[in-house]
PDB file of C-alpha atoms in Angstrom:
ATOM      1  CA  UNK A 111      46.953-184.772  54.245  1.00 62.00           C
ATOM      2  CA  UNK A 112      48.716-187.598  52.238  1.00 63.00           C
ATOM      3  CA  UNK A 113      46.510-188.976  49.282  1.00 67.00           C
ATOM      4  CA  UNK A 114      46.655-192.447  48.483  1.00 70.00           C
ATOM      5  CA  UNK A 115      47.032-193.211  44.827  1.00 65.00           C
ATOM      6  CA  UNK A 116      45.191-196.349  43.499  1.00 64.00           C
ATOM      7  CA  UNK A 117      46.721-197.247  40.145  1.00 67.00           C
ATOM      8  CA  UNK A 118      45.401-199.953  37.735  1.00 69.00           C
ATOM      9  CA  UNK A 119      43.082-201.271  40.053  1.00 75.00           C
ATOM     10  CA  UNK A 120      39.912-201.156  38.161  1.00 80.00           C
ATOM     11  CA  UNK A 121      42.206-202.625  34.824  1.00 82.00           C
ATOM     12  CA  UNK A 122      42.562-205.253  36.965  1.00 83.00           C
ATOM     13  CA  UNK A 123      39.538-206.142  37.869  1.00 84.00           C
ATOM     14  CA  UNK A 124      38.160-205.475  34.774  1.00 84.00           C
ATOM     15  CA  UNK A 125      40.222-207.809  33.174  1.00 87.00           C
ATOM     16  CA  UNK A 126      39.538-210.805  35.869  1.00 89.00           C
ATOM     17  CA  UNK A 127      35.799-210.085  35.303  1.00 92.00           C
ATOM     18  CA  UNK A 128      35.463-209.358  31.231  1.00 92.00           C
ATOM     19  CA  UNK A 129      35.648-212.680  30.914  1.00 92.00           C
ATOM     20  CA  UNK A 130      32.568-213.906  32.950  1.00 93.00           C
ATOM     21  CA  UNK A 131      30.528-211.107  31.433  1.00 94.00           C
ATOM     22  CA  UNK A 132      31.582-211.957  27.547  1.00 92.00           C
ATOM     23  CA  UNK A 133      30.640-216.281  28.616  1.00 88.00           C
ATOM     24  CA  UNK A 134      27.381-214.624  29.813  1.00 91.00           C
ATOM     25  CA  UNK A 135      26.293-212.775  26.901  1.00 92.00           C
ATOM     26  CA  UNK A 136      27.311-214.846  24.217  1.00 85.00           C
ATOM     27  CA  UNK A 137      25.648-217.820  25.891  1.00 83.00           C
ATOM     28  CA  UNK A 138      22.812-215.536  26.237  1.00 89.00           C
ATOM     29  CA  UNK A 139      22.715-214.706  22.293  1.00 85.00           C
ATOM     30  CA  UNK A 140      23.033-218.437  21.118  1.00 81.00           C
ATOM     31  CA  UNK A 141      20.067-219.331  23.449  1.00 83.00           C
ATOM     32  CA  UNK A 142      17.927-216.243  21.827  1.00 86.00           C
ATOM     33  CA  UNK A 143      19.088-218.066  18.349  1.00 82.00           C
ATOM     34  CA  UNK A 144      17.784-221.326  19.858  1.00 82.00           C
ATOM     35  CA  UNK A 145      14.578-220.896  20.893  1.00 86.00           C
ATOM     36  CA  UNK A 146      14.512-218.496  17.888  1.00 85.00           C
ATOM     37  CA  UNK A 147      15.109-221.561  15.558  1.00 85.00           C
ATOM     38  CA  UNK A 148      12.551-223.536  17.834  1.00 88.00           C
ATOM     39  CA  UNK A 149       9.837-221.041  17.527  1.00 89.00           C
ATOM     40  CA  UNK A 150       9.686-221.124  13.622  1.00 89.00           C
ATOM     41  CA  UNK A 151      10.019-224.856  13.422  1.00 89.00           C
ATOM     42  CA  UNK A 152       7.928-225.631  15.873  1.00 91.00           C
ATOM     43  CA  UNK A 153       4.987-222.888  13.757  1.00 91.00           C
ATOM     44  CA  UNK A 154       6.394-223.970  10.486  1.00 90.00           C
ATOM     45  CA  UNK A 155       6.121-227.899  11.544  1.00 91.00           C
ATOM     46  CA  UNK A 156       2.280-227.159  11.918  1.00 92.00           C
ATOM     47  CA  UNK A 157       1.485-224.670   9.675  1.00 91.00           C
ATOM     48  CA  UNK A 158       2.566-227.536   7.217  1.00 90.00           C
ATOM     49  CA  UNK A 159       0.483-230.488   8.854  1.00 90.00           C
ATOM     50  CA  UNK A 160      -2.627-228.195   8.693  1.00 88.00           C
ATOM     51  CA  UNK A 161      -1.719-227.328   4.980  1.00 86.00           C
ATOM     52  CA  UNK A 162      -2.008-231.008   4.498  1.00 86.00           C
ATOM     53  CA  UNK A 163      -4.478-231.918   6.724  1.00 85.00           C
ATOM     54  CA  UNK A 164      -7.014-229.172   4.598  1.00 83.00           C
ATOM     55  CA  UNK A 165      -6.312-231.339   1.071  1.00 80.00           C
ATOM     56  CA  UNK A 166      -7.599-234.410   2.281  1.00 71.00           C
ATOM     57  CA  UNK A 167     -11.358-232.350   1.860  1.00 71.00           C
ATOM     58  CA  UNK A 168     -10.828-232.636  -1.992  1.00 71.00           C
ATOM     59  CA  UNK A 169     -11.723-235.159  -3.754  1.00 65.00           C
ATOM     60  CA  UNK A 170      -8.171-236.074  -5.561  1.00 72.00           C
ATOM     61  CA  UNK A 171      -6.561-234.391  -2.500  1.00 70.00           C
ATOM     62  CA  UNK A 172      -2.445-234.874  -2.347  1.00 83.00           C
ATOM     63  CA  UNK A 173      -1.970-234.538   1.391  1.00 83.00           C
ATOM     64  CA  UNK A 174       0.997-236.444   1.443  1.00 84.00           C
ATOM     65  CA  UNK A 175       2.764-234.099  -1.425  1.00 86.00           C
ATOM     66  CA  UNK A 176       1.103-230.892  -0.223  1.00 86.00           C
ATOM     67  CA  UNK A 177       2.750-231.250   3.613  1.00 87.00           C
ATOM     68  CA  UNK A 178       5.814-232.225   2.208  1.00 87.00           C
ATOM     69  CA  UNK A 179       5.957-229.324  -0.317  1.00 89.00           C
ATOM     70  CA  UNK A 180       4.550-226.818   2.695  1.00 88.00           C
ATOM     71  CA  UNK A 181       7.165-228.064   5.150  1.00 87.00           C
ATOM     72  CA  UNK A 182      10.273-227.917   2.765  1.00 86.00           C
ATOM     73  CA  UNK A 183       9.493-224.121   1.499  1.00 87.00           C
ATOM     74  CA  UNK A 184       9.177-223.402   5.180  1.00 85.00           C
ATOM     75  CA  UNK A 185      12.395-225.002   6.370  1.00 81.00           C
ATOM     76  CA  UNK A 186      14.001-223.482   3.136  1.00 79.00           C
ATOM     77  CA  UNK A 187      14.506-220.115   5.153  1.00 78.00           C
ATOM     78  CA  UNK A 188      18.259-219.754   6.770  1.00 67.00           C
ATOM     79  CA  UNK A 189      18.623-220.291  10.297  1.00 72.00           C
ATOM     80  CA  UNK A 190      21.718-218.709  12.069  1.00 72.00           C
ATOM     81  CA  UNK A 191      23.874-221.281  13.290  1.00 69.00           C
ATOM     82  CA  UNK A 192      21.795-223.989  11.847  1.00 76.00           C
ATOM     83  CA  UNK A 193      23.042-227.340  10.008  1.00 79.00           C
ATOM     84  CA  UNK A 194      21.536-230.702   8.957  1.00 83.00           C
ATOM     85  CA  UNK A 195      18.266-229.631   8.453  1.00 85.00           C
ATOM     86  CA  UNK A 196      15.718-232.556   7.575  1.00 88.00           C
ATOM     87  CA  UNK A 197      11.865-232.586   7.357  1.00 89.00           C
ATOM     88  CA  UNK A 198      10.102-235.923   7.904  1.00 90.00           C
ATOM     89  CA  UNK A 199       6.033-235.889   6.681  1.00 89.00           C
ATOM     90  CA  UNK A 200       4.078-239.023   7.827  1.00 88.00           C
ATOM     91  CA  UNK A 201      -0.090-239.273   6.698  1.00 87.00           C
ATOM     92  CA  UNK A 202      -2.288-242.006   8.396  1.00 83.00           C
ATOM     93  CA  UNK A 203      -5.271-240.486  10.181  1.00 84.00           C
ATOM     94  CA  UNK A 204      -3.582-237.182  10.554  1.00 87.00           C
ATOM     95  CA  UNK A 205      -0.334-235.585   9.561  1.00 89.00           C
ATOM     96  CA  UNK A 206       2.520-235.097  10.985  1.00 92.00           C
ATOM     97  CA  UNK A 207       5.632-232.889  10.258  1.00 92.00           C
ATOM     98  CA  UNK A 208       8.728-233.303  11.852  1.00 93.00           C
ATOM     99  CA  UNK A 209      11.915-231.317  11.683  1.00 91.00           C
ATOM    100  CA  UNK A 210      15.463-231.809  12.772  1.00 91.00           C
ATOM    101  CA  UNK A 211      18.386-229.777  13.052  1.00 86.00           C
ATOM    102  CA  UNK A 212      21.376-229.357  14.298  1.00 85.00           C
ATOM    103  CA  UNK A 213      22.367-225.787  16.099  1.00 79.00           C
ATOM    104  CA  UNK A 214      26.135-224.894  16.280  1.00 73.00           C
ATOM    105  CA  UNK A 215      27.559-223.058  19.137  1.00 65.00           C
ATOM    106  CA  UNK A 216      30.655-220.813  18.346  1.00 62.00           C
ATOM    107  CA  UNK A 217      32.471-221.962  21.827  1.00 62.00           C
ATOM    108  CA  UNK A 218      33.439-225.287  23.502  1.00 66.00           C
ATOM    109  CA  UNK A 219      32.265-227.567  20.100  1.00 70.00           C
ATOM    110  CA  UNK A 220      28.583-227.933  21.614  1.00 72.00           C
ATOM    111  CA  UNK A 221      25.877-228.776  19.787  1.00 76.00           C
ATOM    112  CA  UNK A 222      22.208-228.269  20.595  1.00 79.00           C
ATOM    113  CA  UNK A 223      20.045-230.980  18.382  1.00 85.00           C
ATOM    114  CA  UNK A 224      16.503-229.343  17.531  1.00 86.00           C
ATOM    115  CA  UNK A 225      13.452-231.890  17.144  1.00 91.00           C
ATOM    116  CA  UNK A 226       9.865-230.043  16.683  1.00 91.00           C
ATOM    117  CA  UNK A 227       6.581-232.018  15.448  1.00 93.00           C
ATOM    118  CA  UNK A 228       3.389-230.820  14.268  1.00 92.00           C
ATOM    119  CA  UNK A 229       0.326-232.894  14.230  1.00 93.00           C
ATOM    120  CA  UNK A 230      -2.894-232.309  12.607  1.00 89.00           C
ATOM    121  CA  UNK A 231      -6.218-234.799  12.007  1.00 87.00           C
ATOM    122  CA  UNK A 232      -7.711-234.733   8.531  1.00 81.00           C
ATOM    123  CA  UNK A 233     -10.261-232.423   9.106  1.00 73.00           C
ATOM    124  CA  UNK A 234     -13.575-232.030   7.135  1.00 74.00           C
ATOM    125  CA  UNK A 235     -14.690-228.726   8.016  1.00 74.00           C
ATOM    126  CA  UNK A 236     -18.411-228.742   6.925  1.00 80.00           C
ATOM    127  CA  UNK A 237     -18.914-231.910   8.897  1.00 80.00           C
ATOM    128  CA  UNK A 238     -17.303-230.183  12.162  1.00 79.00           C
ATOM    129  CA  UNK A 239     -19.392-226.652  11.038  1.00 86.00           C
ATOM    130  CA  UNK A 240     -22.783-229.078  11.175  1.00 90.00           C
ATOM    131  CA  UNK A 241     -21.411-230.727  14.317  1.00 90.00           C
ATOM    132  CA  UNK A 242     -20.923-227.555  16.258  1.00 90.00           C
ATOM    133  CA  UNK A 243     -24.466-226.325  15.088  1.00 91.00           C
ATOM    134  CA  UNK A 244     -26.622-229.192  16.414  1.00 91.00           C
ATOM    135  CA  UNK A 245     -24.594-228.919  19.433  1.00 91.00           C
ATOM    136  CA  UNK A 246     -25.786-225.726  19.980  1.00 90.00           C
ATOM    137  CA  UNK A 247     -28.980-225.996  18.684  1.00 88.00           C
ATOM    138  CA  UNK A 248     -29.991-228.908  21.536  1.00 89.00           C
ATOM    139  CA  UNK A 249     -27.856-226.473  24.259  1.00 88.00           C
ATOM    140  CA  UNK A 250     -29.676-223.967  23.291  1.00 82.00           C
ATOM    141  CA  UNK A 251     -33.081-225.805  23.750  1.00 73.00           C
ATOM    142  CA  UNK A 252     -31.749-226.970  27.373  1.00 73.00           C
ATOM    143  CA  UNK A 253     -32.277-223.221  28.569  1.00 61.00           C
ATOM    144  CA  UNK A 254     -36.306-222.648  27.731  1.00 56.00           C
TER     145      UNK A 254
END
């Protein structure tokens, strides 16, 4: 019986293969930090045009100011791999928020630029509550 000795062979391919695997998972991990990044913006970007939207019920309301103020304590918070963060805030009719920023891979000098908006109408809430209310009130009467 003669045995047939296979040395090195799996260091071998191992070492052809590592590679592949390691481009994989580290592209896989910067694109979890991406739409990680997105994901906040994109909730922070509205959670501040609502914020401002809300003021413009008050009489002396600062919905320009209170957006603003919203959407730079929420893009305050540290982003892995993030640079050149801005917020933009525009009030007309509604608000809108809009962030940018810049996310740094750690291979091959790409960049992935990050634009989110959120968009909100000046809302009066008792007006929509009364709205909603005679709505249903006449649908209601539809059904006798």
């Amino acid at each position: 019986m003669v045995k047939r000795m296979k040395t090195g062979s799996f260091t071998v391919e191992a070492a052809c293969v590592m590679p592949l695997i390691l481009l994989v998972l580290f592209g896989l991990l910067y694109l979890c930090f991406f739409v990680h990044n997105r994901a906040w913006l994109t909730a922070a970007a509205y959670e501040s045009a609502i914020s401002g939207s809300m003021e413009g019920i008050k009489d002396n309301g600062q919905i320009y100011d209170t957006a603003r103020m919203q959407s730079e304590q929420l893009g305050s918070i540290g982003f892995f791999g993030a640079e050149n963060l801005n917020t933009q805030t525009n009030v007309g009719k509604s608000v809108q928020v809009t962030y940018d920023l810049d996310t740094v891979a750690g291979y091959g000098g790409l960049n992935w630029h990050l634009r989110v908006e959120g968009k909100s109408a000046v809302i009066k809430p008792v007006e929509w509550i009364r709205k909603v209310k005679a709505a249903s009130e006449i649908l209601g009467g539809l059904g006798d």
